[in-house]
XYZ file of C-alpha atoms in Angstrom:
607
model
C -16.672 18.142 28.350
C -14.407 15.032 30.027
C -11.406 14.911 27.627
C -9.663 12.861 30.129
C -9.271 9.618 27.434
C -7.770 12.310 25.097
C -5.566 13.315 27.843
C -4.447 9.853 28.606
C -3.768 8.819 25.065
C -1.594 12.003 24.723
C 0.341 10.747 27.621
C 0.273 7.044 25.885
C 2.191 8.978 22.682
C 5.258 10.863 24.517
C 5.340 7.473 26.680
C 6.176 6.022 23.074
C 8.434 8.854 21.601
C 10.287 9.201 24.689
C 11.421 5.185 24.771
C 11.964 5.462 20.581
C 14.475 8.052 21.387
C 16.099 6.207 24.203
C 16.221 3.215 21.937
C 17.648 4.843 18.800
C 19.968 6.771 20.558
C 23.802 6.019 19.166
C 26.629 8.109 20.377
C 30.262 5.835 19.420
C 31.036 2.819 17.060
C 30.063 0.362 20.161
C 26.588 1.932 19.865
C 26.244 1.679 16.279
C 27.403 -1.826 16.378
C 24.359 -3.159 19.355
C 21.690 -1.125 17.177
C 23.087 -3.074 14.054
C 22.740 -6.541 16.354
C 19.347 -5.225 17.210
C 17.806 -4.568 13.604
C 17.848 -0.645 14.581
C 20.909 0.582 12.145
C 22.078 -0.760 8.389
C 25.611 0.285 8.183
C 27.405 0.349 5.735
C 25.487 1.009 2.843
C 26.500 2.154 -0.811
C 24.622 4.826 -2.226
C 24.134 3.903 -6.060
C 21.727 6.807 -7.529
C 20.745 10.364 -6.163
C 17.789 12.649 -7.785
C 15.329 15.155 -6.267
C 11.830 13.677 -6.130
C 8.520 13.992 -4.321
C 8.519 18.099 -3.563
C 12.174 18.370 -4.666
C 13.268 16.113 -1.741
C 16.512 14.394 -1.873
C 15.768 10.784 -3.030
C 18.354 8.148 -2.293
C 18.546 4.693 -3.725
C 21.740 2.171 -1.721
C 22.575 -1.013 -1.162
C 23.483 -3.519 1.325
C 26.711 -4.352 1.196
C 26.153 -7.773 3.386
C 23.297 -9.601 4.330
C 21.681 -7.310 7.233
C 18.848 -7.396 9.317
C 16.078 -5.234 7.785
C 12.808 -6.334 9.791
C 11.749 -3.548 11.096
C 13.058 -1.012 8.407
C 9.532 -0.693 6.529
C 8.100 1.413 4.245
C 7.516 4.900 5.803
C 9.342 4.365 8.683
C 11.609 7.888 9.857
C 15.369 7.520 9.658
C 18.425 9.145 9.841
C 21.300 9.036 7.643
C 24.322 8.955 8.920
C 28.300 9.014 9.186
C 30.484 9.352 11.870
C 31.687 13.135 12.692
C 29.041 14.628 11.238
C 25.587 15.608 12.372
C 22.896 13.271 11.000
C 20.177 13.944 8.691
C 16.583 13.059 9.601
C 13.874 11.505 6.644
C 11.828 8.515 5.542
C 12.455 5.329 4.273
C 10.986 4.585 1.350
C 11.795 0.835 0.826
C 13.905 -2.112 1.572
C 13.672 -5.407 -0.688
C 16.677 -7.758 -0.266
C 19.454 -5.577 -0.259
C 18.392 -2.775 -2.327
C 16.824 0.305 -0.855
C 15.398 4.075 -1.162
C 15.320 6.534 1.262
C 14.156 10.367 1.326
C 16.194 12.935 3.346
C 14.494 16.304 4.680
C 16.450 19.134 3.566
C 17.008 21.346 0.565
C 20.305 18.805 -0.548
C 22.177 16.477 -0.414
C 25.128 15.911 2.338
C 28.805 16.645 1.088
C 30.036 13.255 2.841
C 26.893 10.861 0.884
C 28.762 9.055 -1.031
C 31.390 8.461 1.346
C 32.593 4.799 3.291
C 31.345 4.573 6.528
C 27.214 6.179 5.536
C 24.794 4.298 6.919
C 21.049 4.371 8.467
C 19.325 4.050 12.421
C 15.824 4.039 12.680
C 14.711 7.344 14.137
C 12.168 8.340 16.424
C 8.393 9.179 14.621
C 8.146 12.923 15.563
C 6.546 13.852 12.103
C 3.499 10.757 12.988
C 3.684 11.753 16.865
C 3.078 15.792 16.239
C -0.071 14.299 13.883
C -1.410 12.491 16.754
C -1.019 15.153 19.454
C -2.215 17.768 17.132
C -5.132 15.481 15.604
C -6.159 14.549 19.161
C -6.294 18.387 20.108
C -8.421 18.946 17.167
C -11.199 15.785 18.237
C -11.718 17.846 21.085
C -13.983 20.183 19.004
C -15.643 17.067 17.606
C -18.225 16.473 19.437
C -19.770 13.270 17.178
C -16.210 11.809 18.143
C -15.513 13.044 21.497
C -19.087 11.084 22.421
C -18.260 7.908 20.465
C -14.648 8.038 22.562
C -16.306 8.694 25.762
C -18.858 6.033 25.195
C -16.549 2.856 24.336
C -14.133 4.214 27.326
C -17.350 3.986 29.483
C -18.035 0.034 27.987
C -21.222 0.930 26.269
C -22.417 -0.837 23.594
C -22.672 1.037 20.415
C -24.519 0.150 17.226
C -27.256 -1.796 16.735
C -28.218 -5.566 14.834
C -29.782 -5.494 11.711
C -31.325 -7.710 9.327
C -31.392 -7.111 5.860
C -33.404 -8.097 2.794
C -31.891 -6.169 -0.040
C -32.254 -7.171 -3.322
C -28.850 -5.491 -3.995
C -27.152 -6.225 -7.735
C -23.843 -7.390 -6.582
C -20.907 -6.726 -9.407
C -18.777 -10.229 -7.966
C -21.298 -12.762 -7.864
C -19.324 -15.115 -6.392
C -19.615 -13.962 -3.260
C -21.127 -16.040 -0.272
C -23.437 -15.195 1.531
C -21.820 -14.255 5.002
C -19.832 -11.763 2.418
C -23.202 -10.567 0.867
C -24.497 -9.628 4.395
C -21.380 -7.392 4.999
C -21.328 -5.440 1.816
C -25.031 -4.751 2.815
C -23.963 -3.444 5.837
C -21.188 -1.620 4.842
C -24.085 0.658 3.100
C -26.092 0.977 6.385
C -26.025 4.841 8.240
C -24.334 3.280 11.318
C -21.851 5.227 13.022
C -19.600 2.089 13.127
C -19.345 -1.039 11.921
C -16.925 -3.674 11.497
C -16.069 -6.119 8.850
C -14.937 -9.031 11.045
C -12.150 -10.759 8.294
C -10.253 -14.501 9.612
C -7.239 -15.621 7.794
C -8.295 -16.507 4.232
C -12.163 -15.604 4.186
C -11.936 -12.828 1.723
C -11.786 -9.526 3.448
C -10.294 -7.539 0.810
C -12.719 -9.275 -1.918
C -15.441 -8.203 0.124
C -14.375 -4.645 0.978
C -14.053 -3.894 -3.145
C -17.384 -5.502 -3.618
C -18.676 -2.923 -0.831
C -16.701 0.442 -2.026
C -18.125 -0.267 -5.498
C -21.659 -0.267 -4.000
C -21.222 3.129 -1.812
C -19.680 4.710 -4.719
C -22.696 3.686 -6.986
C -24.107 5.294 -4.348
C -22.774 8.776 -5.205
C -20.621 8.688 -1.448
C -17.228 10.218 -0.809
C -15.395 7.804 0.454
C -11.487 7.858 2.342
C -9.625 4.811 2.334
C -6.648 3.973 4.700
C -4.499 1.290 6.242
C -1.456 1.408 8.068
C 1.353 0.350 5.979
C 2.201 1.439 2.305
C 2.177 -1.874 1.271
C -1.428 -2.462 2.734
C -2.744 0.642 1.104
C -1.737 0.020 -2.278
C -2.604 -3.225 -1.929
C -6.456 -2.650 -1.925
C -5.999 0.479 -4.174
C -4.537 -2.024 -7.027
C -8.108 -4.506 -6.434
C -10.180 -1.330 -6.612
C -8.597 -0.073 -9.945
C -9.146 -3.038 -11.501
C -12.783 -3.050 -11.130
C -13.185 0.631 -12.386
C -12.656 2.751 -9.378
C -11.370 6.041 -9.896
C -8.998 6.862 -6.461
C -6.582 9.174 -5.403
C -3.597 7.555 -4.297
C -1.867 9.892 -1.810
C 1.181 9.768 0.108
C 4.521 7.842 -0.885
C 4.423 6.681 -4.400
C 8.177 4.781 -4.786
C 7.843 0.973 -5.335
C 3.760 1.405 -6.371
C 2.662 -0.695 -8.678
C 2.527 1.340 -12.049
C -1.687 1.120 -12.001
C -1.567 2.171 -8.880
C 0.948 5.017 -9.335
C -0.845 6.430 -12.726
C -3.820 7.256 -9.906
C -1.322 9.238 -7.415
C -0.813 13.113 -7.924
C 2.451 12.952 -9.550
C 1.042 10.005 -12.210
C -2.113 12.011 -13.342
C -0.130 14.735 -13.704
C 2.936 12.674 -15.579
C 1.999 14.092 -19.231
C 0.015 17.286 -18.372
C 0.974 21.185 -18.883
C 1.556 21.355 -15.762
C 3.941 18.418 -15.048
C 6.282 20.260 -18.305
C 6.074 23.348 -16.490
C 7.635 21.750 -13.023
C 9.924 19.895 -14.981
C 11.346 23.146 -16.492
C 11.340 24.985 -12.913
C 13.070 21.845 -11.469
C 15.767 21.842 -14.235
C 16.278 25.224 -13.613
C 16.271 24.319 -9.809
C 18.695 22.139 -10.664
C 21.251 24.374 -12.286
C 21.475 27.022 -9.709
C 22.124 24.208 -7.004
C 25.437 23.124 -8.671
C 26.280 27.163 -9.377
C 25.921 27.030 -5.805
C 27.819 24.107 -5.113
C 30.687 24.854 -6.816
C 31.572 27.557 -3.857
C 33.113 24.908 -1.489
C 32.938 25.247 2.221
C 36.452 27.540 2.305
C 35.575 30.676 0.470
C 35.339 34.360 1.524
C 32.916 36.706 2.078
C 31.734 37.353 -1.714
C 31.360 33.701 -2.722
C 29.425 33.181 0.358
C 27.348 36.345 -0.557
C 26.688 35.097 -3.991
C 26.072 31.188 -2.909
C 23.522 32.685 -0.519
C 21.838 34.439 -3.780
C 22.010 31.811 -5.217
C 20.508 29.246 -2.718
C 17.587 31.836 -1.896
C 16.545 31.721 -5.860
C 16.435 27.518 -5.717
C 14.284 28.062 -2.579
C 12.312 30.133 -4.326
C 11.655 27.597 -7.592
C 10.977 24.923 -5.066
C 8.333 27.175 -3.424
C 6.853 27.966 -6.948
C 6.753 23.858 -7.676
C 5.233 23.297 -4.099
C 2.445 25.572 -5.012
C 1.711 24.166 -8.072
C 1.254 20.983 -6.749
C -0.659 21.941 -3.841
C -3.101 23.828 -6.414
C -3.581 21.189 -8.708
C -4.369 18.622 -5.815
C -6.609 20.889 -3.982
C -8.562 20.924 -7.877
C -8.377 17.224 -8.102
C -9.348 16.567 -4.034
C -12.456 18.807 -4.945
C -13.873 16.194 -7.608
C -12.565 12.568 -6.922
C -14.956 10.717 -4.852
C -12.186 7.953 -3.513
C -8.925 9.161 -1.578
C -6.815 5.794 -0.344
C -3.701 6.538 1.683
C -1.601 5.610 4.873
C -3.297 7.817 8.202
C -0.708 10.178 8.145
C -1.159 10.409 4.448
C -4.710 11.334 4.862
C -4.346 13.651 7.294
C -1.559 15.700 5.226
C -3.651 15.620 2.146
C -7.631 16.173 3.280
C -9.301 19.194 2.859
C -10.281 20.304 6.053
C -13.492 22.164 4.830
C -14.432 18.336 3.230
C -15.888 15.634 5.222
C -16.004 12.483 3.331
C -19.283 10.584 3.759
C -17.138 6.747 4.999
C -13.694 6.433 6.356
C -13.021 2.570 5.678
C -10.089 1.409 8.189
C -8.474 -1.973 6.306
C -6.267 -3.731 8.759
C -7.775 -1.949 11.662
C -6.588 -3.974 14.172
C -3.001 -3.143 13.466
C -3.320 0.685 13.676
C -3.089 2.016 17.320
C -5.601 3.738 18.734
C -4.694 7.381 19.089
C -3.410 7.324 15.008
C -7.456 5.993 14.305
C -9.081 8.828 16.324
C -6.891 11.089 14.309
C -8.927 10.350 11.369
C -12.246 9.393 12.358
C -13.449 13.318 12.228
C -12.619 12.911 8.211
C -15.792 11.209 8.199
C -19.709 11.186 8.720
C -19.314 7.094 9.412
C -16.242 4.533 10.210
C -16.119 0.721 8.903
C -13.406 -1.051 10.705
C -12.077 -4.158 8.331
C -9.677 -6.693 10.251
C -9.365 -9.435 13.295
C -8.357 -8.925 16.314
C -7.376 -12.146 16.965
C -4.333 -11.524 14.906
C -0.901 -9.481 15.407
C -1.849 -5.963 17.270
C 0.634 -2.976 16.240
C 4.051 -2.434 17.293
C 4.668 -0.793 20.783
C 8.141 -0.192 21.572
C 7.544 1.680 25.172
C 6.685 -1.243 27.508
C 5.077 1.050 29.800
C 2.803 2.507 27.414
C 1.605 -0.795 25.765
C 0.824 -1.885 29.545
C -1.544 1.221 30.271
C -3.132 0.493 26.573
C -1.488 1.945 23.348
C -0.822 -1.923 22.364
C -4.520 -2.229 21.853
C -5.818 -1.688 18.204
C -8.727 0.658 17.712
C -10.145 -2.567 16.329
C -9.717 -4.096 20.056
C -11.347 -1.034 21.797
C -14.387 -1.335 18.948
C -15.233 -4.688 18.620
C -16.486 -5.923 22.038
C -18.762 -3.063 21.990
C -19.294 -2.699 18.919
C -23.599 -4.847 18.066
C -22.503 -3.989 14.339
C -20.239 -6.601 13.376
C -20.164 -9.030 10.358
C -18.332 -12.193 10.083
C -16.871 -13.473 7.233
C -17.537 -17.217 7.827
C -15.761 -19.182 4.829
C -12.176 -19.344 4.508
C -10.622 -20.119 1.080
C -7.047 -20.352 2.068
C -6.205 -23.687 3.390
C -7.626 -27.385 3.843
C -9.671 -27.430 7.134
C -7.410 -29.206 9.000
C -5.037 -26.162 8.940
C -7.294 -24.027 9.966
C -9.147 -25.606 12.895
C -7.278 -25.775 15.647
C -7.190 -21.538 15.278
C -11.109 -21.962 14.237
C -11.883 -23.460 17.539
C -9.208 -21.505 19.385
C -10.211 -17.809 18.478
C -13.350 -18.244 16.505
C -15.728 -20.426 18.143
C -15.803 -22.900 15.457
C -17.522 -20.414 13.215
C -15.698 -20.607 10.219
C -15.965 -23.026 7.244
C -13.615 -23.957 4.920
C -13.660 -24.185 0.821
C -11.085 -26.865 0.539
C -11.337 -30.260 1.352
C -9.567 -32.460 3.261
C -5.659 -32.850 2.605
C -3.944 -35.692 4.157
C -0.636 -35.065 5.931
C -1.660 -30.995 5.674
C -0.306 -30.293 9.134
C 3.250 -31.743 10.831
C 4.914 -31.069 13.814
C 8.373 -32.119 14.460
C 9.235 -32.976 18.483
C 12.714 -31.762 19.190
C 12.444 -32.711 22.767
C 15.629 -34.903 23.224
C 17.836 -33.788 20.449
C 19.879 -31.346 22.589
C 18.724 -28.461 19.794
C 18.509 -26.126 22.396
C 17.642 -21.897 22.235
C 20.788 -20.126 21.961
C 21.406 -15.806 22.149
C 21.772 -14.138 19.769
C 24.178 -11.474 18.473
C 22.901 -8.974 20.459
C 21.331 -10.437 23.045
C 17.689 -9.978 22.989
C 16.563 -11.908 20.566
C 16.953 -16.103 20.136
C 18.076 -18.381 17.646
C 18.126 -22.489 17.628
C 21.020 -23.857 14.927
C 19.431 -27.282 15.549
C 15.853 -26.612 14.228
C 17.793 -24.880 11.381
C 19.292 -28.297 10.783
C 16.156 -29.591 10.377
C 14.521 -26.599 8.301
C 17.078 -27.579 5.663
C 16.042 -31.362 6.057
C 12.593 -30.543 5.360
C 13.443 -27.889 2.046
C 15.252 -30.845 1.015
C 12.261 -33.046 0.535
C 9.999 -30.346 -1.259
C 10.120 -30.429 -5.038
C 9.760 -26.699 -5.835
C 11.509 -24.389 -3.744
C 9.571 -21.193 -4.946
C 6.633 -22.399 -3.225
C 8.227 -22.529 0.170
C 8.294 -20.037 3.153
C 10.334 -20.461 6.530
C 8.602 -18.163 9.468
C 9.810 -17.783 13.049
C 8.628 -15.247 15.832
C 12.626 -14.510 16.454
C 14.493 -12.016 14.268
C 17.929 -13.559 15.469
C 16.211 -17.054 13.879
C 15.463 -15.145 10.631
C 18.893 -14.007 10.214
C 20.355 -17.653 10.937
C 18.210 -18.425 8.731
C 18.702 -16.431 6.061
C 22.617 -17.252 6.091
C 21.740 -20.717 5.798
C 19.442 -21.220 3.052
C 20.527 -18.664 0.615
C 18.060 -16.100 -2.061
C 16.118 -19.007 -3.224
C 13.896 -19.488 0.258
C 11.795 -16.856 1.426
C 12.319 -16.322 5.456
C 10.539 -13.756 7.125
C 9.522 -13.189 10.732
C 5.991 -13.904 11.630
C 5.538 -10.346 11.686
C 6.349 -9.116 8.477
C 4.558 -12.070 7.005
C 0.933 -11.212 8.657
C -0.948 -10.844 5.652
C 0.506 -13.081 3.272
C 0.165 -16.647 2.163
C 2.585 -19.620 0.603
C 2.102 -22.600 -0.544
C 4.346 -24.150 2.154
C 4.823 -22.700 5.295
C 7.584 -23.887 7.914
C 7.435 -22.716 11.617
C 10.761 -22.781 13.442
C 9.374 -21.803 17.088
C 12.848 -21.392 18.685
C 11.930 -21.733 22.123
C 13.392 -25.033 24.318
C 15.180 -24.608 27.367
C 14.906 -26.327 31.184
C 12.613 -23.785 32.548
C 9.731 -23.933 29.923
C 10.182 -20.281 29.239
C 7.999 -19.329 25.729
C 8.520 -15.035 25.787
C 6.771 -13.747 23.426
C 5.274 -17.367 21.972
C 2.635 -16.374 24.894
C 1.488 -14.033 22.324
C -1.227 -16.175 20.983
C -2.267 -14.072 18.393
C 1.535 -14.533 17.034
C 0.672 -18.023 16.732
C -2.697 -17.429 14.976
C -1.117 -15.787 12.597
C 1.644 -18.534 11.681
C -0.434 -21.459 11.990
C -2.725 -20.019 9.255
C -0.414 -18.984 6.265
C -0.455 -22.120 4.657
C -2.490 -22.717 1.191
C -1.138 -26.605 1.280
C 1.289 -27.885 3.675
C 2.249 -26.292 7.479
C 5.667 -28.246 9.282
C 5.759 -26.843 12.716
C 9.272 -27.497 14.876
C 9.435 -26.821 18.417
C 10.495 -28.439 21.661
C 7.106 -30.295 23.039
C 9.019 -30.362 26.587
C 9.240 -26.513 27.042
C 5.822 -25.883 24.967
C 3.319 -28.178 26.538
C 3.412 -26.377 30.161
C 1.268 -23.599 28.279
C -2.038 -24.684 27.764
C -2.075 -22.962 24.373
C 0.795 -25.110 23.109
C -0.413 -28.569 25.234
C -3.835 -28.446 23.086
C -1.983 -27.745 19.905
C 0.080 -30.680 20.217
C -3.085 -32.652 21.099
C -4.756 -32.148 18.266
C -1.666 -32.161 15.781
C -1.604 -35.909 17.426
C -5.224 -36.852 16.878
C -4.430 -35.492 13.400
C -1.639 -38.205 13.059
C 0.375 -35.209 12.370
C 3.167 -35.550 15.340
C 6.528 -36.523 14.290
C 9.956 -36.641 16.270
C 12.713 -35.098 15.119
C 14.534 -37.751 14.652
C 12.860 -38.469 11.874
C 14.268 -35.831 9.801
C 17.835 -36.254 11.279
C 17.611 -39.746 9.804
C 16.234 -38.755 6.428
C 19.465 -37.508 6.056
């Protein structure tokens, strides 16, 4: 059997762990301080509650004690906590929003020095998702359903086939149109793969519920993923509240409470068995402090007798662990729905079950040796995304050159004769959307809305001096000027809550952020794949004498930005540096047929 493509995407995952530790590395205060420029460290923080939660796990809730950069510190993501002179503690974060927080720590308690000044957290290298990968990717080697679907899409073969359908299926959302109609049929077809082919704003997630309902009508055992927390319980809450029955697995702090009454820990919240592991954590409990109360100078007897003591907590936590595990392997053996993150599902699944679909949501943000981790959970894979948006994260340059940038959603879809296009987007006026409808999609999407007048703006800096300056730490970019002119525009909007500011550079966001205060949302283009606002504003960053656009050369950045708008996009950028890329020269084209070009003057004028 060739397992060279397992092979290589092995090599692809160390390639990755090897630069996160080289990136996360800190050693002295100078350290700490470039990782804090970066967005790779919050520090300091101020811890405000402590409890033992999920498996008797240290839980952690802090705050931000100034306004930080917390971009990439996302739900899930593996930290450490630390403080300097002592050894650092690894374990997961379980949120940021504004400046409060949660994190979990991975040990039996918590550090003497918590609560101290000087406690803060660095992003720390994945080891817990990497060991998954390498040891899911040494298990698909026995697969050999998977091992030939690999083989075949490395080889460029087409997989699949086209199919017509004439189903007189009862849908339960009737106002679906027909393009959606075609894919819930289709999501009920024995293919091996198929994919669910969602643009910004055409109702992916609308149609996905409309299609789990049907399988599950169906009598099918289906496992649900996606690769953020946020993305997960996201479909989970549309799915409970058309009467599916799911097991949410995986992190449950910050869930919505419908959501979190379907996890382990909130079907169990008023059983027997939750009273009984309440009483063995209480008891837990207890002995910890005994044992805490022999400080770290004491002789040979109170170490004796903290050792007892520390040895009978392990042993209640081991009784509560078992429980648990029991009473989930019960429920895992009669819900027909599990939804959770990758790694979620591969902690939880029953090895001796194989669920009949493995819907992917977002697939085109989950890398591709994390997807073939979890296609042998299934008989049959739907992937549900676009790959004309954002691709996941790859820090290691050198891997996301030989191919662990690209989405298993990227791999699948040029191959792939089973894909379905939702065709009607319900988002924004059409002429939002069209320069990205004729850009990526061929001109194959419609739009609900009508016409808006003065829908689309973009504001010429060329000429004002607002040029790109560095940032704090030097690899990311920020332009004070277009900030000027953010504020100009806020200032002519009439409710502030409906108003987002976007930009591709984190050092912009932060400006940003300082600027305008809690009452405007700013977000990097990143974060904010996904989402929606009423008013979107674009600050673009980029203008300098050598028409250098980085990262802007991302078009699928842009695709994303350009379409978050339910009303009103403002776009500001430098036409001088942009218009050398032919991207950016036949966006400003049409923005001028549109009668949508303005210079910036404009707005320095207005005020």
């Amino acid at each position: 059997m060739n397992n060279v493509n397992i092979q290589t995407l092995k090599h692809l995952i160390n390639l990755e762990f090897e630069e996160q530790k080289r990136r996360f590395k800190s050693s002295d205060a100078n350290d700490i301080k470039s990782l804090k420029n970066q967005g790779l460290v919050l520090h300091p923080i101020q811890i405000t509650r402590k409890r033992f939660g999920f498996a008797d796990y240290p839980e952690i809730e802090f705050k931000l004690l100034f306004n930080q950069e917390t971009t990439l510190f996302k739900s899930g993501v593996s930290i450490e906590c630390f403080i300097e002179g002592e050894e650092a503690i690894k374990g997961v974060l379980l949120f940021v929003n504004g400046n409060q927080g949660e994190f979990r720590l991975f040990t039996s308690d918590f550090p003497d020095w918590l609560e101290e000044k000087g406690v803060g957290l660095k992003l720390a290298p994945d080891d817990k998702t990497k060991n998954i990968m390498l040891e899911g990717l040494t298990e698909l080697e026995k697969n050999k359903k998977c091992i030939n679907l690999l083989n075949v899409i490395y080889d460029n073969i087409k997989i699949g086939e086209n199919r017509t359908f004439t189903s007189n299926l009862h849908f339960l959302n009737n106002r679906l149109n027909d393009s959606q109609q075609y894919a819930v049929q289709a999501m009920l077809e024995e293919q091996d793969v198929t994919v669910l082919h969602g643009p910004p704003g055409t109702g992916k997630t609308t149609t996905l519920v409309e299609g789990i309902v049907q399988l599950v009508k169906l009598g099918k055992k289906i496992a649900i993923t996606a690769p953020t927390n946020t993305a997960v319980d996201h479909i989970s809450l549309q799915l409970i509240r058309v009467g599916v029955d799911l097991l949410r697995v995986g992190n449950t702090v910050k869930m919505d409470e419908e959501v979190y009454l379907k996890s382990m820990e909130g079907r169990m919240i008023h059983s027997q068995v939750a009273k009984e592991i309440k009483k063995l954590k209480i008891r837990s409990e207890e002995l910890r402090k005994m044992a805490n109360q022999y400080k770290r100078n004491f002789g040979k007897a109170e170490r004796e007798q903290r050792n007892l003591l520390l040895n009978e907590v392990k042993s209640y936590r081991k009784q509560i662990r078992d429980i648990q595990k029991y009473e989930e392997e019960k429920l895992l053996a009669n819900i027909s729905v599990i939804v959770g993150t990758p790694v979620g599902l591969y902690d939880f699944h029953d090895k001796n079950t194989l669920y009949d679909v493995l819907i992917i949501d977002e697939a085109g943000q989950l890398i591709e040796p994390l997807a073939w981790t979890i296609f042998p959970l299934a008989e049959r894979v739907i992937l549900a995304g676009d790959p004309f948006q954002l691709p996941p994260t790859v820090m290691s340059k050198e891997a996301e050159k030989e191919g662990l940038g690209i989405s298993i959603l990227e791999r699948i879809y040029p191959l792939c004769k089973s894909v379905f296009l939702l065709d009607v987007q319900y988002r924004m006026p059409p002429e939002i959307i069209a320069f990205s409808n004729h850009y990526f999609y061929q001109n194959k999407v419609q739009s609900f809305k009508s016409s808006a007048f003065d829908s689309i703006c973009f504001y010429d800096t060329a000429g004002t001096g607002f040029e790109e300056e560095a940032g704090e730490d030097g690899g990311s970019l920020m332009n004070p000027g277009e900030v000027q002119l953010v504020q100009s525009i806020i200032q002519q909007q009439t409710d502030l809550n409906d108003i987002v500011v976007i930009s591709p550079y984190s050092a912009q966001v932060k400006m940003l952020k300082e600027s305008l205060g809690q009452n405007i949302k700013v977000s990097t283009i990143d974060s904010f794949q996904g989402q929606e606002a009423e008013v979107i504003i674009l600050s673009l960053v980029r203008s300098n004498d050598t028409s250098e656009i980085g990262f802007l050369k991302d078009y699928r950045r842009m695709n994303v930005a350009l379409t978050r708008a339910k009303k009103q996009l403002f776009v500001l950028g430098d036409s001088a540096t942009l218009s050398i890329d032919e991207f950016y020269k036949q966006f400003l084209e049409y923005v001028d047929q549109l009668g949508g070009y303005r210079s910036a003057w404009e707005l320095l004028n207005y005020e």
